[in-house]
Amino acid sequence: MNQLRQLLVELYRKKIIIVLCAVLCAAALAFEKYYFGEFVVRTGTYYTTAVVHVDHLKENDNSLKAERLLRTTENLYSFIEKNEKNGPISFNRLDANWDKLNKNGKITWLQKYISIYNFGYDTYEILIKLDSFVPKDANYLKANSNKLLHEFIACSDEFIQKIEPSASIRVIKTDTVYPEVVTIPKKQTVLKYGMIGFILGLLLSSVSILIWTLGRKK
């Protein structure tokens, strides 16, 4: 009990130092968010979808298995490779973390966000869906959503024709839903992070003083 009382007394004696540290942390975090932060919060989900029919000579006999071909690693990576070299799609605008991914990570990313549904009779839905947790560029998506879907279908069409030259993908219908974009005022954001910085500064400085006090007593 005496030791606890001594620690509390030490914190009280150093209260000015603790408050100064808290103010400095608050100012530093608020400054960083004001000059380097992004004051846009993107909510909602983006998706673009196409209902397609795979035309080929032996329709409805399931011999082509187009759904499996569309999902293959080779098709997905050819889509990545084509666009990373000279294509119109910038994947790092679809996900800010794209450049940090290796080859397997990029393929896994496509497998996660591209879904293919088989309706039968060689009819499929291709859905590209980016949820609200993906750090995407909403303005880029709005300007290039048609290209994203078109490029995937075109690349898949080329891949399927390597297997079955008579086959081709015919688009029946497309649809797109854009993510909602909400702008947050700078004042609100700076105040929020300033308060976080102040609390963080209080905790860090208090813990540091306690550790220093205990070490000195030993």
Tab-separated table of C-alpha atoms in Angstrom:
chain	number	residue	atom	x	y	z
A	1	MET	CA	0.000	0.000	0.000
A	2	ASN	CA	2.817	2.393	0.871
A	3	GLN	CA	4.481	1.697	-2.449
A	4	LEU	CA	1.245	2.426	-4.325
A	5	ARG	CA	0.847	5.678	-2.416
A	6	GLN	CA	4.415	6.649	-3.261
A	7	LEU	CA	3.817	5.955	-6.940
A	8	LEU	CA	0.667	8.098	-6.938
A	9	VAL	CA	2.552	10.882	-5.176
A	10	GLU	CA	5.295	10.677	-7.804
A	11	LEU	CA	2.712	10.929	-10.593
A	12	TYR	CA	1.174	13.961	-8.894
A	13	ARG	CA	4.588	15.611	-8.549
A	14	LYS	CA	5.230	15.027	-12.248
A	15	LYS	CA	1.752	16.129	-13.351
A	16	ILE	CA	3.063	19.078	-15.349
A	17	ILE	CA	5.444	16.816	-17.279
A	18	ILE	CA	2.603	14.325	-17.908
A	19	VAL	CA	0.261	17.032	-19.207
A	20	LEU	CA	3.000	18.520	-21.406
A	21	CYS	CA	3.688	15.096	-22.934
A	22	ALA	CA	-0.034	14.615	-23.542
A	23	VAL	CA	-0.317	18.020	-25.244
A	24	LEU	CA	2.717	17.293	-27.433
A	25	CYS	CA	1.282	13.918	-28.494
A	26	ALA	CA	-2.083	15.515	-29.250
A	27	ALA	CA	-0.448	18.275	-31.292
A	28	ALA	CA	1.756	15.831	-33.207
A	29	LEU	CA	-1.104	13.521	-34.139
A	30	ALA	CA	-3.432	16.388	-35.046
A	31	PHE	CA	-0.687	17.974	-37.188
A	32	GLU	CA	-0.054	14.688	-39.008
A	33	LYS	CA	-3.744	14.206	-39.784
A	34	TYR	CA	-4.239	17.839	-40.814
A	35	TYR	CA	-1.401	17.984	-43.325
A	36	PHE	CA	-0.974	14.370	-44.380
A	37	GLY	CA	-4.285	12.691	-43.598
A	38	GLU	CA	-7.108	11.946	-46.000
A	39	PHE	CA	-10.428	13.448	-44.988
A	40	VAL	CA	-12.629	11.101	-46.975
A	41	VAL	CA	-14.331	8.031	-45.552
A	42	ARG	CA	-15.548	5.501	-48.086
A	43	THR	CA	-18.497	3.404	-47.003
A	44	GLY	CA	-20.632	0.852	-48.733
A	45	THR	CA	-19.734	-1.841	-51.219
A	46	TYR	CA	-18.741	-1.553	-54.858
A	47	TYR	CA	-19.796	-4.224	-57.287
A	48	THR	CA	-20.025	-4.639	-61.027
A	49	THR	CA	-21.744	-7.646	-62.534
A	50	ALA	CA	-22.419	-9.165	-65.940
A	51	VAL	CA	-24.702	-11.962	-67.040
A	52	VAL	CA	-22.975	-13.738	-69.919
A	53	HIS	CA	-23.578	-16.666	-72.244
A	54	VAL	CA	-20.765	-18.856	-73.514
A	55	ASP	CA	-21.543	-19.619	-77.150
A	56	HIS	CA	-19.937	-22.769	-78.562
A	57	LEU	CA	-20.699	-25.600	-80.989
A	58	LYS	CA	-21.801	-28.105	-78.361
A	59	GLU	CA	-24.021	-25.914	-76.226
A	60	ASN	CA	-25.668	-27.308	-73.084
A	61	ASP	CA	-23.638	-30.539	-73.033
A	62	ASN	CA	-21.406	-29.281	-70.196
A	63	SER	CA	-18.276	-30.471	-71.983
A	64	LEU	CA	-16.672	-27.018	-71.970
A	65	LYS	CA	-17.095	-26.396	-68.217
A	66	ALA	CA	-16.615	-22.655	-68.734
A	67	GLU	CA	-17.178	-21.885	-65.053
A	68	ARG	CA	-14.102	-23.886	-64.061
A	69	LEU	CA	-12.041	-22.316	-66.822
A	70	LEU	CA	-12.954	-18.812	-65.657
A	71	ARG	CA	-11.832	-19.690	-62.128
A	72	THR	CA	-8.491	-21.226	-63.085
A	73	THR	CA	-5.292	-19.722	-61.718
A	74	GLU	CA	-3.938	-19.362	-65.254
A	75	ASN	CA	-6.908	-17.259	-66.375
A	76	LEU	CA	-6.748	-15.054	-63.288
A	77	TYR	CA	-3.030	-14.448	-63.549
A	78	SER	CA	-3.189	-13.730	-67.285
A	79	PHE	CA	-5.751	-11.045	-66.386
A	80	ILE	CA	-3.310	-9.591	-63.823
A	81	GLU	CA	-0.262	-9.831	-66.079
A	82	LYS	CA	-1.970	-8.257	-69.072
A	83	ASN	CA	-3.148	-5.223	-67.120
A	84	GLU	CA	0.006	-4.744	-65.048
A	85	LYS	CA	2.079	-4.549	-68.226
A	86	ASN	CA	0.027	-2.304	-70.501
A	87	GLY	CA	-3.646	-2.693	-69.651
A	88	PRO	CA	-6.115	0.007	-68.634
A	89	ILE	CA	-6.673	-1.365	-65.119
A	90	SER	CA	-4.563	-0.063	-62.217
A	91	PHE	CA	-4.953	-2.666	-59.495
A	92	ASN	CA	-3.329	-0.429	-56.878
A	93	ARG	CA	-6.286	1.932	-57.344
A	94	LEU	CA	-8.668	-0.942	-56.612
A	95	ASP	CA	-6.733	-1.811	-53.458
A	96	ALA	CA	-4.029	0.447	-52.003
A	97	ASN	CA	-2.199	-2.640	-50.705
A	98	TRP	CA	-1.928	-4.301	-54.124
A	99	ASP	CA	1.778	-3.583	-54.697
A	100	LYS	CA	2.635	-5.311	-51.410
A	101	LEU	CA	1.206	-8.628	-52.642
A	102	ASN	CA	3.257	-11.355	-54.320
A	103	LYS	CA	1.984	-13.451	-57.230
A	104	ASN	CA	0.059	-15.875	-55.024
A	105	GLY	CA	-1.376	-13.005	-52.987
A	106	LYS	CA	-2.655	-11.286	-56.127
A	107	ILE	CA	-4.334	-14.443	-57.395
A	108	THR	CA	-5.902	-15.000	-53.967
A	109	TRP	CA	-7.153	-11.398	-54.053
A	110	LEU	CA	-8.939	-12.028	-57.362
A	111	GLN	CA	-10.351	-15.325	-56.102
A	112	LYS	CA	-11.760	-13.503	-53.095
A	113	TYR	CA	-13.372	-10.620	-54.945
A	114	ILE	CA	-14.416	-12.208	-58.258
A	115	SER	CA	-17.332	-14.636	-58.067
A	116	ILE	CA	-18.803	-16.720	-60.888
A	117	TYR	CA	-22.280	-18.267	-60.695
A	118	ASN	CA	-23.513	-20.960	-63.049
A	119	PHE	CA	-27.185	-20.629	-64.035
A	120	GLY	CA	-27.054	-23.589	-66.398
A	121	TYR	CA	-27.516	-23.610	-70.175
A	122	ASP	CA	-24.055	-22.041	-70.550
A	123	THR	CA	-25.249	-18.887	-68.779
A	124	TYR	CA	-23.157	-17.326	-65.984
A	125	GLU	CA	-23.002	-14.279	-63.766
A	126	ILE	CA	-19.573	-12.711	-63.263
A	127	LEU	CA	-19.521	-10.557	-60.120
A	128	ILE	CA	-16.631	-8.312	-59.040
A	129	LYS	CA	-17.320	-7.090	-55.517
A	130	LEU	CA	-15.121	-4.929	-53.282
A	131	ASP	CA	-16.462	-4.531	-49.758
A	132	SER	CA	-16.163	-1.422	-47.600
A	133	PHE	CA	-12.984	-2.717	-45.924
A	134	VAL	CA	-10.959	-2.652	-49.159
A	135	PRO	CA	-8.953	0.658	-49.306
A	136	LYS	CA	-10.165	1.501	-52.810
A	137	ASP	CA	-10.191	4.705	-54.871
A	138	ALA	CA	-13.917	5.362	-55.248
A	139	ASN	CA	-13.466	8.021	-57.936
A	140	TYR	CA	-11.257	5.708	-59.987
A	141	LEU	CA	-13.846	2.942	-59.712
A	142	LYS	CA	-16.604	5.247	-60.882
A	143	ALA	CA	-14.582	6.262	-63.942
A	144	ASN	CA	-13.301	2.774	-64.810
A	145	SER	CA	-15.902	0.273	-63.588
A	146	ASN	CA	-16.914	-0.708	-67.121
A	147	LYS	CA	-13.262	-1.263	-68.077
A	148	LEU	CA	-12.690	-3.537	-65.094
A	149	LEU	CA	-15.492	-5.904	-66.035
A	150	HIS	CA	-14.827	-5.629	-69.773
A	151	GLU	CA	-11.140	-6.480	-69.345
A	152	PHE	CA	-11.863	-9.544	-67.241
A	153	ILE	CA	-14.436	-10.816	-69.741
A	154	ALA	CA	-12.126	-10.117	-72.707
A	155	CYS	CA	-9.206	-11.882	-71.025
A	156	SER	CA	-11.424	-14.852	-70.095
A	157	ASP	CA	-12.750	-14.995	-73.654
A	158	GLU	CA	-9.196	-15.290	-75.011
A	159	PHE	CA	-8.389	-17.994	-72.474
A	160	ILE	CA	-11.498	-20.072	-73.250
A	161	GLN	CA	-10.791	-19.875	-76.979
A	162	LYS	CA	-7.403	-21.483	-76.378
A	163	ILE	CA	-9.297	-24.514	-75.051
A	164	GLU	CA	-12.242	-24.397	-77.454
A	165	PRO	CA	-11.661	-22.171	-80.536
A	166	SER	CA	-15.376	-22.151	-81.397
A	167	ALA	CA	-16.340	-20.664	-77.999
A	168	SER	CA	-16.932	-17.014	-77.198
A	169	ILE	CA	-18.391	-15.042	-74.292
A	170	ARG	CA	-21.453	-12.968	-75.131
A	171	VAL	CA	-22.564	-10.306	-72.643
A	172	ILE	CA	-26.304	-10.266	-71.975
A	173	LYS	CA	-26.596	-7.641	-69.227
A	174	THR	CA	-24.349	-5.572	-66.945
A	175	ASP	CA	-24.959	-3.585	-63.774
A	176	THR	CA	-22.823	-1.537	-61.376
A	177	VAL	CA	-23.262	-0.152	-57.852
A	178	TYR	CA	-20.751	2.482	-56.758
A	179	PRO	CA	-19.447	2.937	-53.197
A	180	GLU	CA	-20.859	5.807	-51.207
A	181	VAL	CA	-18.321	8.566	-50.529
A	182	VAL	CA	-18.685	10.727	-47.412
A	183	THR	CA	-16.364	13.680	-46.796
A	184	ILE	CA	-15.464	14.398	-43.161
A	185	PRO	CA	-14.560	18.031	-42.247
A	186	LYS	CA	-10.925	18.638	-41.249
A	187	LYS	CA	-11.907	20.200	-37.951
A	188	GLN	CA	-13.810	17.087	-36.881
A	189	THR	CA	-10.994	14.744	-37.841
A	190	VAL	CA	-8.260	16.860	-36.218
A	191	LEU	CA	-10.260	17.147	-32.986
A	192	LYS	CA	-10.821	13.387	-32.880
A	193	TYR	CA	-7.157	12.505	-33.372
A	194	GLY	CA	-6.065	15.308	-31.053
A	195	MET	CA	-8.089	13.746	-28.238
A	196	ILE	CA	-6.664	10.311	-29.036
A	197	GLY	CA	-3.148	11.759	-28.981
A	198	PHE	CA	-3.785	13.501	-25.646
A	199	ILE	CA	-5.014	10.288	-23.970
A	200	LEU	CA	-2.162	8.313	-25.489
A	201	GLY	CA	0.327	10.902	-24.226
A	202	LEU	CA	-1.119	10.719	-20.709
A	203	LEU	CA	-0.851	6.934	-20.644
A	204	LEU	CA	2.639	6.731	-22.111
A	205	SER	CA	4.114	9.440	-19.915
A	206	SER	CA	2.476	8.025	-16.767
A	207	VAL	CA	3.710	4.502	-17.461
A	208	SER	CA	7.203	5.822	-18.214
A	209	ILE	CA	7.325	7.727	-14.930
A	210	LEU	CA	6.084	4.691	-12.982
A	211	ILE	CA	8.707	2.442	-14.557
A	212	TRP	CA	11.425	5.028	-13.890
A	213	THR	CA	10.305	5.392	-10.258
A	214	LEU	CA	10.241	1.653	-9.624
A	215	GLY	CA	13.654	1.224	-11.227
A	216	ARG	CA	15.136	4.004	-9.111
A	217	LYS	CA	13.859	2.434	-5.898
A	218	LYS	CA	15.611	-0.859	-6.720
